[in-house]
């Protein structure tokens, strides 16, 4: 049997199911934060693109 690279418990593979779930959760939470930032910034970016070359944006 091999040991998990994260917690060191003996298991059948390279990483145990518990540590794999923790990693997936962290990735999901990070993606959710990035997605929220993109949604929050989208109106400002779209306004800049639409008003490009038309003087100062009034948004």
GROMACS .gro file of C-alpha atoms in nm:
model
   59
    1UNK     CA    1   0.000   0.000   0.000
    2UNK     CA    2   0.110   0.353  -0.069
    3UNK     CA    3   0.063   0.665   0.141
    4UNK     CA    4  -0.143   0.971   0.061
    5UNK     CA    5   0.077   1.263  -0.043
    6UNK     CA    6  -0.130   1.509   0.164
    7UNK     CA    7  -0.213   1.343   0.493
    8UNK     CA    8   0.020   1.041   0.493
    9UNK     CA    9  -0.250   0.781   0.563
   10UNK     CA   10  -0.213   0.444   0.395
   11UNK     CA   11  -0.453   0.395   0.105
   12UNK     CA   12  -0.485   0.230  -0.233
   13UNK     CA   13  -0.361   0.520  -0.443
   14UNK     CA   14  -0.159   0.835  -0.471
   15UNK     CA   15  -0.412   1.051  -0.280
   16UNK     CA   16  -0.693   0.943  -0.049
   17UNK     CA   17  -1.059   1.020  -0.118
   18UNK     CA   18  -1.080   1.269   0.168
   19UNK     CA   19  -0.785   1.478   0.046
   20UNK     CA   20  -0.910   1.458  -0.312
   21UNK     CA   21  -1.246   1.599  -0.203
   22UNK     CA   22  -1.072   1.880  -0.011
   23UNK     CA   23  -0.869   1.976  -0.319
   24UNK     CA   24  -1.177   1.974  -0.542
   25UNK     CA   25  -1.361   2.194  -0.292
   26UNK     CA   26  -1.077   2.447  -0.284
   27UNK     CA   27  -1.067   2.462  -0.664
   28UNK     CA   28  -1.444   2.509  -0.679
   29UNK     CA   29  -1.441   2.789  -0.422
   30UNK     CA   30  -1.159   2.965  -0.606
   31UNK     CA   31  -1.344   2.942  -0.936
   32UNK     CA   32  -1.657   3.079  -0.772
   33UNK     CA   33  -1.466   3.383  -0.641
   34UNK     CA   34  -1.308   3.451  -0.981
   35UNK     CA   35  -1.646   3.411  -1.152
   36UNK     CA   36  -1.804   3.658  -0.909
   37UNK     CA   37  -1.530   3.912  -0.978
   38UNK     CA   38  -1.576   3.874  -1.353
   39UNK     CA   39  -1.952   3.924  -1.322
   40UNK     CA   40  -1.900   4.232  -1.105
   41UNK     CA   41  -1.647   4.386  -1.347
   42UNK     CA   42  -1.834   4.297  -1.668
   43UNK     CA   43  -2.061   4.605  -1.684
   44UNK     CA   44  -1.767   4.843  -1.652
   45UNK     CA   45  -1.564   4.659  -1.916
   46UNK     CA   46  -1.859   4.641  -2.157
   47UNK     CA   47  -1.922   5.013  -2.112
   48UNK     CA   48  -1.560   5.091  -2.192
   49UNK     CA   49  -1.570   4.874  -2.504
   50UNK     CA   50  -1.897   5.021  -2.631
   51UNK     CA   51  -1.791   5.381  -2.574
   52UNK     CA   52  -1.441   5.336  -2.713
   53UNK     CA   53  -1.359   5.618  -2.952
   54UNK     CA   54  -1.668   5.819  -2.854
   55UNK     CA   55  -1.509   6.049  -2.596
   56UNK     CA   56  -1.541   6.002  -2.222
   57UNK     CA   57  -1.775   5.729  -2.100
   58UNK     CA   58  -2.064   5.858  -1.890
   59UNK     CA   59  -2.117   5.538  -1.695
   0.00000   0.00000   0.00000
